PDB file of C-alpha atoms in Angstrom:
ATOM      1  CA  MET C 385      17.786  -5.262   1.332  1.00 32.00           C
ATOM      2  CA  ARG C 386      14.487  -6.470  -0.057  1.00 32.00           C
ATOM      3  CA  LEU C 387      11.309  -4.621  -0.829  1.00 31.00           C
ATOM      4  CA  ARG C 388       8.432  -7.081  -0.741  1.00 31.00           C
ATOM      5  CA  VAL C 389       4.883  -6.231  -1.655  1.00 29.00           C
ATOM      6  CA  ARG C 390       1.770  -8.337  -1.100  1.00 31.00           C
ATOM      7  CA  GLU C 391      -1.654  -8.371  -2.624  1.00 33.00           C
ATOM      8  CA  VAL C 392      -3.846  -5.355  -1.848  1.00 31.00           C
ATOM      9  CA  ALA C 393      -6.704  -7.594  -0.761  1.00 35.00           C
ATOM     10  CA  ALA C 394      -4.720  -8.722   2.276  1.00 35.00           C
ATOM     11  CA  ALA C 395      -4.228  -5.216   3.626  1.00 34.00           C
ATOM     12  CA  ALA C 396      -7.766  -3.931   4.096  1.00 36.00           C
ATOM     13  CA  ALA C 397      -8.296  -4.915   7.708  1.00 35.00           C
ATOM     14  CA  ALA C 398      -4.689  -4.600   8.849  1.00 34.00           C
ATOM     15  CA  ALA C 399      -4.629  -0.808   9.186  1.00 33.00           C
ATOM     16  CA  ALA C 400      -8.135  -0.297  10.502  1.00 33.00           C
ATOM     17  CA  ALA C 401      -6.996   0.055  14.104  1.00 32.00           C
ATOM     18  CA  VAL C 402     -10.549  -0.315  15.363  1.00 31.00           C
ATOM     19  CA  GLY C 403      -9.490  -1.921  18.618  1.00 32.00           C
ATOM     20  CA  PRO C 404      -9.509  -5.251  20.437  1.00 34.00           C
ATOM     21  CA  GLY C 405     -12.788  -6.491  19.012  1.00 37.00           C
ATOM     22  CA  THR C 406     -11.776  -6.227  15.360  1.00 37.00           C
ATOM     23  CA  ARG C 407     -12.622  -9.254  13.223  1.00 40.00           C
ATOM     24  CA  ALA C 408     -10.459 -10.565  10.414  1.00 36.00           C
ATOM     25  CA  ARG C 409     -11.647  -9.898   6.897  1.00 37.00           C
ATOM     26  CA  LEU C 410     -10.703 -11.513   3.611  1.00 43.00           C
ATOM     27  CA  GLY C 411      -6.924 -11.525   3.686  1.00 41.00           C
ATOM     28  CA  GLY C 412      -6.183 -10.812   7.343  1.00 41.00           C
ATOM     29  CA  GLY C 413      -6.152  -8.217  10.086  1.00 44.00           C
ATOM     30  CA  GLY C 414      -6.061  -8.310  13.861  1.00 51.00           C
ATOM     31  CA  ARG C 415      -3.971 -11.102  15.394  1.00 58.00           C
ATOM     32  CA  ARG C 416      -2.849 -13.542  12.762  1.00 58.00           C
ATOM     33  CA  ALA C 417      -3.145 -17.273  13.264  1.00 58.00           C
ATOM     34  CA  PRO C 418      -0.046 -19.402  12.686  1.00 55.00           C
ATOM     35  CA  MET C 419       0.353 -20.065   8.964  1.00 53.00           C
ATOM     36  CA  ALA C 420      -1.667 -23.084   7.920  1.00 59.00           C
ATOM     37  CA  LYS C 421      -0.866 -25.019   4.779  1.00 70.00           C
ATOM     38  CA  SER C 422      -3.553 -25.656   2.176  1.00 79.00           C
ATOM     39  CA  LYS C 423      -3.620 -27.160  -1.289  1.00 85.00           C
ATOM     40  CA  PHE C 424      -4.207 -23.695  -2.718  1.00 86.00           C
ATOM     41  CA  GLU C 425      -1.015 -22.189  -1.346  1.00 87.00           C
ATOM     42  CA  TYR C 426       1.004 -23.164  -4.427  1.00 88.00           C
ATOM     43  CA  VAL C 427      -0.252 -19.935  -6.036  1.00 87.00           C
ATOM     44  CA  ARG C 428       2.384 -18.070  -4.031  1.00 85.00           C
ATOM     45  CA  ASP C 429       4.969 -19.545  -6.424  1.00 86.00           C
ATOM     46  CA  PHE C 430       3.705 -17.115  -9.080  1.00 85.00           C
ATOM     47  CA  GLU C 431       4.848 -14.124  -6.987  1.00 82.00           C
ATOM     48  CA  ALA C 432       8.109 -12.741  -8.331  1.00 77.00           C
ATOM     49  CA  ASP C 433      10.498 -11.485  -5.645  1.00 75.00           C
ATOM     50  CA  ASP C 434      11.566  -7.862  -6.130  1.00 73.00           C
ATOM     51  CA  THR C 435      15.101  -7.550  -4.788  1.00 76.00           C
ATOM     52  CA  CYS C 436      17.003  -4.259  -4.581  1.00 74.00           C
ATOM     53  CA  LEU C 437      20.760  -4.168  -5.070  1.00 76.00           C
ATOM     54  CA  PRO C 438      22.677  -4.069  -1.772  1.00 77.00           C
ATOM     55  CA  ASN C 439      24.701  -1.052  -0.664  1.00 72.00           C
ATOM     56  CA  CYS C 440      22.588   1.358  -2.715  1.00 71.00           C
ATOM     57  CA  TRP C 441      20.426   4.349  -1.955  1.00 64.00           C
ATOM     58  CA  VAL C 442      16.751   3.492  -2.337  1.00 65.00           C
ATOM     59  CA  VAL C 443      14.720   6.342  -3.851  1.00 58.00           C
ATOM     60  CA  THR C 444      10.926   6.275  -3.994  1.00 57.00           C
ATOM     61  CA  ARG C 445       9.323   8.667  -6.489  1.00 55.00           C
ATOM     62  CA  LEU C 446       5.672   9.642  -6.158  1.00 54.00           C
ATOM     63  CA  ASP C 447       3.899  10.757  -9.310  1.00 55.00           C
ATOM     64  CA  GLY C 448       0.364  11.810 -10.126  1.00 55.00           C
ATOM     65  CA  ARG C 449       0.718  11.211 -13.851  1.00 57.00           C
ATOM     66  CA  ASN C 450       1.099   8.309 -16.287  1.00 58.00           C
ATOM     67  CA  PHE C 451      -1.238   6.100 -14.299  1.00 55.00           C
ATOM     68  CA  HIS C 452      -1.744   3.948 -17.375  1.00 59.00           C
ATOM     69  CA  ARG C 453       1.974   2.916 -17.051  1.00 63.00           C
ATOM     70  CA  LYS C 454       2.125   2.726 -13.251  1.00 75.00           C
ATOM     71  CA  PHE C 455      -0.673   0.142 -12.673  1.00 77.00           C
ATOM     72  CA  MET C 456       0.271  -1.280  -9.238  1.00 80.00           C
ATOM     73  CA  THR C 457       1.136   2.076  -7.694  1.00 81.00           C
ATOM     74  CA  HIS C 458      -2.099   3.582  -9.000  1.00 82.00           C
ATOM     75  CA  VAL C 459      -4.210   0.809  -7.454  1.00 83.00           C
ATOM     76  CA  VAL C 460      -2.476   1.090  -4.079  1.00 87.00           C
ATOM     77  CA  SER C 461      -2.679   4.882  -3.912  1.00 88.00           C
ATOM     78  CA  GLN C 462      -6.328   4.877  -5.022  1.00 88.00           C
ATOM     79  CA  PHE C 463      -7.160   2.223  -2.423  1.00 89.00           C
ATOM     80  CA  ALA C 464      -5.429   4.127   0.374  1.00 92.00           C
ATOM     81  CA  SER C 465      -7.126   7.428  -0.431  1.00 94.00           C
ATOM     82  CA  SER C 466     -10.539   5.751  -0.814  1.00 93.00           C
ATOM     83  CA  TYR C 467     -10.026   3.913   2.479  1.00 92.00           C
ATOM     84  CA  VAL C 468      -9.634   7.209   4.311  1.00 95.00           C
ATOM     85  CA  PHE C 469     -12.258   9.072   2.260  1.00 96.00           C
ATOM     86  CA  TYR C 470     -15.040   6.554   2.946  1.00 95.00           C
ATOM     87  CA  TRP C 471     -14.034   5.570   6.483  1.00 95.00           C
ATOM     88  CA  LYS C 472     -16.752   7.631   8.198  1.00 94.00           C
ATOM     89  CA  ASP C 473     -19.442   6.070   6.020  1.00 94.00           C
ATOM     90  CA  TYR C 474     -18.837   2.734   7.744  1.00 90.00           C
ATOM     91  CA  PHE C 475     -17.328   3.659  11.135  1.00 93.00           C
ATOM     92  CA  LYS C 476     -19.154   6.830  12.131  1.00 91.00           C
ATOM     93  CA  ASP C 477     -18.202   6.749  15.820  1.00 92.00           C
ATOM     94  CA  GLN C 478     -14.678   5.401  15.417  1.00 94.00           C
ATOM     95  CA  PRO C 479     -12.035   7.863  14.209  1.00 93.00           C
ATOM     96  CA  LEU C 480      -8.922   6.641  12.457  1.00 94.00           C
ATOM     97  CA  LEU C 481      -6.136   6.373  14.996  1.00 94.00           C
ATOM     98  CA  TYR C 482      -3.330   6.933  12.500  1.00 93.00           C
ATOM     99  CA  PRO C 483      -2.854   7.378   8.726  1.00 92.00           C
ATOM    100  CA  PRO C 484      -3.126   3.923   7.125  1.00 90.00           C
ATOM    101  CA  GLY C 485      -0.613   2.697   4.584  1.00 89.00           C
ATOM    102  CA  PHE C 486      -0.815  -0.174   2.119  1.00 87.00           C
ATOM    103  CA  ASP C 487       1.511  -1.973  -0.236  1.00 85.00           C
ATOM    104  CA  GLY C 488       0.655  -4.094  -3.224  1.00 82.00           C
ATOM    105  CA  ARG C 489       1.837  -6.678  -5.704  1.00 81.00           C
ATOM    106  CA  VAL C 490       0.926  -7.427  -9.285  1.00 80.00           C
ATOM    107  CA  VAL C 491       0.872 -11.193  -9.838  1.00 84.00           C
ATOM    108  CA  LEU C 492       0.137 -12.887 -13.168  1.00 86.00           C
ATOM    109  CA  TYR C 493      -1.833 -16.150 -13.053  1.00 89.00           C
ATOM    110  CA  PRO C 494      -1.792 -17.915 -16.433  1.00 89.00           C
ATOM    111  CA  SER C 495      -4.973 -19.992 -16.124  1.00 89.00           C
ATOM    112  CA  ASN C 496      -8.509 -19.733 -14.790  1.00 89.00           C
ATOM    113  CA  GLN C 497      -7.790 -22.553 -12.363  1.00 92.00           C
ATOM    114  CA  ASN C 498      -4.780 -20.690 -10.975  1.00 91.00           C
ATOM    115  CA  LEU C 499      -6.973 -17.643 -10.349  1.00 90.00           C
ATOM    116  CA  LYS C 500      -9.710 -19.726  -8.692  1.00 92.00           C
ATOM    117  CA  ASP C 501      -7.131 -21.412  -6.486  1.00 92.00           C
ATOM    118  CA  TYR C 502      -5.664 -18.044  -5.495  1.00 90.00           C
ATOM    119  CA  LEU C 503      -9.089 -16.755  -4.430  1.00 91.00           C
ATOM    120  CA  SER C 504      -9.776 -20.043  -2.632  1.00 94.00           C
ATOM    121  CA  TRP C 505      -6.503 -19.650  -0.747  1.00 92.00           C
ATOM    122  CA  ARG C 506      -7.457 -16.141   0.369  1.00 92.00           C
ATOM    123  CA  GLN C 507     -10.874 -17.301   1.586  1.00 94.00           C
ATOM    124  CA  ALA C 508      -9.380 -20.276   3.414  1.00 94.00           C
ATOM    125  CA  ASP C 509      -6.922 -17.892   5.069  1.00 92.00           C
ATOM    126  CA  CYS C 510      -9.809 -15.593   6.025  1.00 93.00           C
ATOM    127  CA  HIS C 511     -11.568 -18.477   7.768  1.00 94.00           C
ATOM    128  CA  ILE C 512      -8.416 -19.546   9.608  1.00 94.00           C
ATOM    129  CA  ASN C 513      -7.668 -16.028  10.835  1.00 94.00           C
ATOM    130  CA  ASN C 514     -11.230 -15.225  11.855  1.00 96.00           C
ATOM    131  CA  LEU C 515     -11.676 -18.462  13.771  1.00 97.00           C
ATOM    132  CA  TYR C 516      -8.432 -17.785  15.625  1.00 97.00           C
ATOM    133  CA  ASN C 517      -9.365 -14.163  16.361  1.00 97.00           C
ATOM    134  CA  THR C 518     -12.863 -15.098  17.525  1.00 97.00           C
ATOM    135  CA  VAL C 519     -11.523 -17.583  20.088  1.00 98.00           C
ATOM    136  CA  PHE C 520      -8.618 -15.331  21.046  1.00 98.00           C
ATOM    137  CA  TRP C 521     -10.758 -12.322  21.943  1.00 97.00           C
ATOM    138  CA  MET C 522     -13.321 -14.468  23.758  1.00 97.00           C
ATOM    139  CA  LEU C 523     -10.528 -15.744  25.976  1.00 98.00           C
ATOM    140  CA  VAL C 524      -9.266 -12.195  26.573  1.00 97.00           C
ATOM    141  CA  GLN C 525     -12.546 -10.325  26.944  1.00 97.00           C
ATOM    142  CA  ARG C 526     -14.726 -12.922  28.663  1.00 96.00           C
ATOM    143  CA  SER C 527     -12.319 -15.286  30.378  1.00 96.00           C
ATOM    144  CA  GLY C 528      -9.940 -12.592  31.570  1.00 95.00           C
ATOM    145  CA  LEU C 529      -6.799 -14.052  30.049  1.00 96.00           C
ATOM    146  CA  THR C 530      -3.976 -11.767  29.009  1.00 97.00           C
ATOM    147  CA  PRO C 531      -3.094 -11.719  25.299  1.00 97.00           C
ATOM    148  CA  VAL C 532       0.008 -13.785  26.010  1.00 97.00           C
ATOM    149  CA  GLN C 533      -1.990 -16.337  28.000  1.00 97.00           C
ATOM    150  CA  ALA C 534      -4.615 -16.575  25.266  1.00 97.00           C
ATOM    151  CA  GLN C 535      -1.929 -17.073  22.651  1.00 97.00           C
ATOM    152  CA  ASP C 536      -0.329 -19.830  24.739  1.00 97.00           C
ATOM    153  CA  ARG C 537      -3.730 -21.480  25.225  1.00 97.00           C
ATOM    154  CA  LEU C 538      -4.311 -21.631  21.476  1.00 97.00           C
ATOM    155  CA  GLN C 539      -0.812 -22.686  20.487  1.00 96.00           C
ATOM    156  CA  GLY C 540      -0.914 -25.972  18.608  1.00 95.00           C
ATOM    157  CA  THR C 541      -4.725 -26.168  18.487  1.00 96.00           C
ATOM    158  CA  LEU C 542      -6.579 -27.264  15.364  1.00 95.00           C
ATOM    159  CA  ALA C 543      -9.828 -25.872  13.971  1.00 95.00           C
ATOM    160  CA  GLY C 544     -11.831 -28.533  15.821  1.00 96.00           C
ATOM    161  CA  ASP C 545     -10.180 -27.579  19.117  1.00 97.00           C
ATOM    162  CA  LYS C 546     -11.036 -23.913  18.625  1.00 97.00           C
ATOM    163  CA  ASN C 547     -14.636 -24.746  17.745  1.00 97.00           C
ATOM    164  CA  GLU C 548     -14.874 -26.841  20.912  1.00 97.00           C
ATOM    165  CA  ILE C 549     -13.558 -23.964  23.062  1.00 97.00           C
ATOM    166  CA  LEU C 550     -16.125 -21.584  21.573  1.00 97.00           C
ATOM    167  CA  PHE C 551     -19.016 -23.999  22.087  1.00 97.00           C
ATOM    168  CA  SER C 552     -18.162 -25.484  25.479  1.00 97.00           C
ATOM    169  CA  GLU C 553     -16.887 -22.331  27.177  1.00 97.00           C
ATOM    170  CA  PHE C 554     -18.843 -19.543  25.470  1.00 97.00           C
ATOM    171  CA  ASN C 555     -21.881 -21.310  23.973  1.00 97.00           C
ATOM    172  CA  ILE C 556     -20.943 -20.071  20.493  1.00 97.00           C
ATOM    173  CA  ASN C 557     -21.501 -22.205  17.414  1.00 97.00           C
ATOM    174  CA  TYR C 558     -18.965 -20.859  14.940  1.00 96.00           C
ATOM    175  CA  ASN C 559     -21.068 -22.033  11.995  1.00 95.00           C
ATOM    176  CA  ASN C 560     -23.754 -19.554  13.060  1.00 95.00           C
ATOM    177  CA  GLU C 561     -21.387 -16.586  12.902  1.00 95.00           C
ATOM    178  CA  PRO C 562     -22.203 -14.076  10.098  1.00 95.00           C
ATOM    179  CA  LEU C 563     -20.891 -15.051   6.680  1.00 95.00           C
ATOM    180  CA  ILE C 564     -19.084 -11.729   6.320  1.00 94.00           C
ATOM    181  CA  TYR C 565     -16.679 -12.895   9.039  1.00 94.00           C
ATOM    182  CA  ARG C 566     -16.383 -16.551   8.041  1.00 94.00           C
ATOM    183  CA  LYS C 567     -16.211 -16.066   4.265  1.00 95.00           C
ATOM    184  CA  GLY C 568     -15.046 -12.480   3.884  1.00 94.00           C
ATOM    185  CA  THR C 569     -16.226 -10.092   1.184  1.00 93.00           C
ATOM    186  CA  VAL C 570     -16.015 -10.615  -2.570  1.00 93.00           C
ATOM    187  CA  LEU C 571     -16.688  -7.719  -4.941  1.00 91.00           C
ATOM    188  CA  ILE C 572     -18.006  -8.547  -8.396  1.00 92.00           C
ATOM    189  CA  TRP C 573     -19.213  -6.340 -11.242  1.00 90.00           C
ATOM    190  CA  GLN C 574     -22.909  -6.686 -11.976  1.00 89.00           C
ATOM    191  CA  LYS C 575     -25.261  -4.790 -14.250  1.00 88.00           C
ATOM    192  CA  VAL C 576     -27.976  -3.091 -12.210  1.00 87.00           C
ATOM    193  CA  LYS C 577     -30.909  -0.930 -13.209  1.00 88.00           C
ATOM    194  CA  GLU C 578     -31.179   2.464 -11.564  1.00 87.00           C
ATOM    195  CA  VAL C 579     -34.324   4.567 -11.723  1.00 88.00           C
ATOM    196  CA  THR C 580     -33.900   8.314 -11.379  1.00 86.00           C
ATOM    197  CA  THR C 581     -36.281  11.247 -11.706  1.00 86.00           C
ATOM    198  CA  LYS C 582     -35.475  13.881 -14.285  1.00 84.00           C
ATOM    199  CA  ARG C 583     -37.207  17.148 -15.202  1.00 82.00           C
ATOM    200  CA  ILE C 584     -37.567  17.645 -18.941  1.00 81.00           C
ATOM    201  CA  LYS C 585     -39.531  19.910 -21.227  1.00 78.00           C
ATOM    202  CA  LEU C 586     -41.507  18.014 -23.844  1.00 75.00           C
ATOM    203  CA  PRO C 587     -42.117  19.443 -27.322  1.00 78.00           C
ATOM    204  CA  LYS C 588     -45.133  21.758 -27.481  1.00 75.00           C
ATOM    205  CA  GLU C 589     -45.284  21.859 -23.692  1.00 76.00           C
ATOM    206  CA  THR C 590     -44.846  25.079 -21.752  1.00 75.00           C
ATOM    207  CA  GLU C 591     -43.827  23.567 -18.419  1.00 80.00           C
ATOM    208  CA  GLU C 592     -41.267  20.989 -17.394  1.00 81.00           C
ATOM    209  CA  LYS C 593     -42.458  17.582 -16.256  1.00 82.00           C
ATOM    210  CA  GLU C 594     -40.864  14.984 -14.040  1.00 84.00           C
ATOM    211  CA  VAL C 595     -40.229  11.670 -15.771  1.00 83.00           C
ATOM    212  CA  GLU C 596     -38.575   8.474 -14.571  1.00 86.00           C
ATOM    213  CA  VAL C 597     -35.430   7.438 -16.399  1.00 87.00           C
ATOM    214  CA  THR C 598     -34.097   3.883 -16.150  1.00 90.00           C
ATOM    215  CA  ARG C 599     -30.417   3.308 -16.797  1.00 89.00           C
ATOM    216  CA  THR C 600     -28.301   0.180 -16.693  1.00 91.00           C
ATOM    217  CA  ARG C 601     -24.778   0.445 -15.372  1.00 90.00           C
ATOM    218  CA  SER C 602     -22.097  -1.792 -13.920  1.00 90.00           C
ATOM    219  CA  LYS C 603     -21.742  -1.636 -10.155  1.00 90.00           C
ATOM    220  CA  ALA C 604     -19.455  -3.336  -7.660  1.00 90.00           C
ATOM    221  CA  VAL C 605     -21.665  -5.639  -5.600  1.00 92.00           C
ATOM    222  CA  PRO C 606     -20.408  -7.146  -2.306  1.00 94.00           C
ATOM    223  CA  LEU C 607     -21.036 -10.847  -1.696  1.00 96.00           C
ATOM    224  CA  HIS C 608     -20.444 -12.931   1.410  1.00 96.00           C
ATOM    225  CA  CYS C 609     -20.466 -16.495   0.146  1.00 95.00           C
ATOM    226  CA  ASP C 610     -18.346 -19.555  -0.459  1.00 96.00           C
ATOM    227  CA  ILE C 611     -16.070 -19.215  -3.498  1.00 95.00           C
ATOM    228  CA  ILE C 612     -14.102 -22.435  -3.049  1.00 96.00           C
ATOM    229  CA  GLY C 613     -16.835 -24.726  -4.326  1.00 94.00           C
ATOM    230  CA  ASP C 614     -18.204 -24.853  -7.876  1.00 94.00           C
ATOM    231  CA  GLN C 615     -21.561 -23.204  -7.106  1.00 95.00           C
ATOM    232  CA  PHE C 616     -20.167 -19.649  -7.072  1.00 96.00           C
ATOM    233  CA  TRP C 617     -18.555 -20.050 -10.490  1.00 95.00           C
ATOM    234  CA  GLU C 618     -21.699 -21.646 -11.904  1.00 94.00           C
ATOM    235  CA  ASP C 619     -23.782 -18.718 -10.632  1.00 94.00           C
ATOM    236  CA  TYR C 620     -21.385 -16.100 -12.057  1.00 93.00           C
ATOM    237  CA  PRO C 621     -19.852 -17.592 -15.224  1.00 92.00           C
ATOM    238  CA  GLU C 622     -19.301 -14.111 -16.656  1.00 89.00           C
ATOM    239  CA  ILE C 623     -16.357 -13.599 -14.294  1.00 89.00           C
ATOM    240  CA  LEU C 624     -14.162 -15.988 -16.255  1.00 88.00           C
ATOM    241  CA  ALA C 625     -15.839 -15.503 -19.636  1.00 85.00           C
ATOM    242  CA  ASP C 626     -13.795 -14.127 -22.530  1.00 76.00           C
ATOM    243  CA  SER C 627     -14.874 -10.560 -23.234  1.00 62.00           C
TER     244      SER C 627
END
């Protein structure tokens, strides 16, 4: 018996259950294209395989304490609860169809290049899956094919073949699709200035006055851009800087 866990980033879209039109995000979701090899895929060799002893009872203990010692489980549980908590902020008219569940894996990459290659692999996988899903659902929703027929139609096709189907049959130029679908979403920490209004009472004043207060804080900022090339890392050198 084996218990395998994968990176949290690959799970976000998988449990959304939004319906047939769902697009793939960074890491997967919807129908998955056949696995494509890339030069970045060597990063999977860093993933240690967690194997349970055979012929044993497997006990899973849930704990709300000692989060500083239970890093992976804390991240997964926090992600799952946040996923449900903020769902309505993004999908107001679409209720969750079932309680989502996620697994996770802590992987150690010893060099900056290993980390960059891992992220490049995830973005390349995002592109592959989204291109496949875009063509697949066009064939189902607009050409009237069944899911099995659409899957058979796409079997063995390359990226160029899928782009040709989109353009010749549906007048869709894949390069004009929104970046959020083609590149996925990357969250980075950035310092932003926030201006708030605060009521204070100044010395020797009898009444409170409203004053503007500017504060700088770190905030997770979503980006939809290419991270495989050098430009991203030149624009955000602080990501890999020693701190």
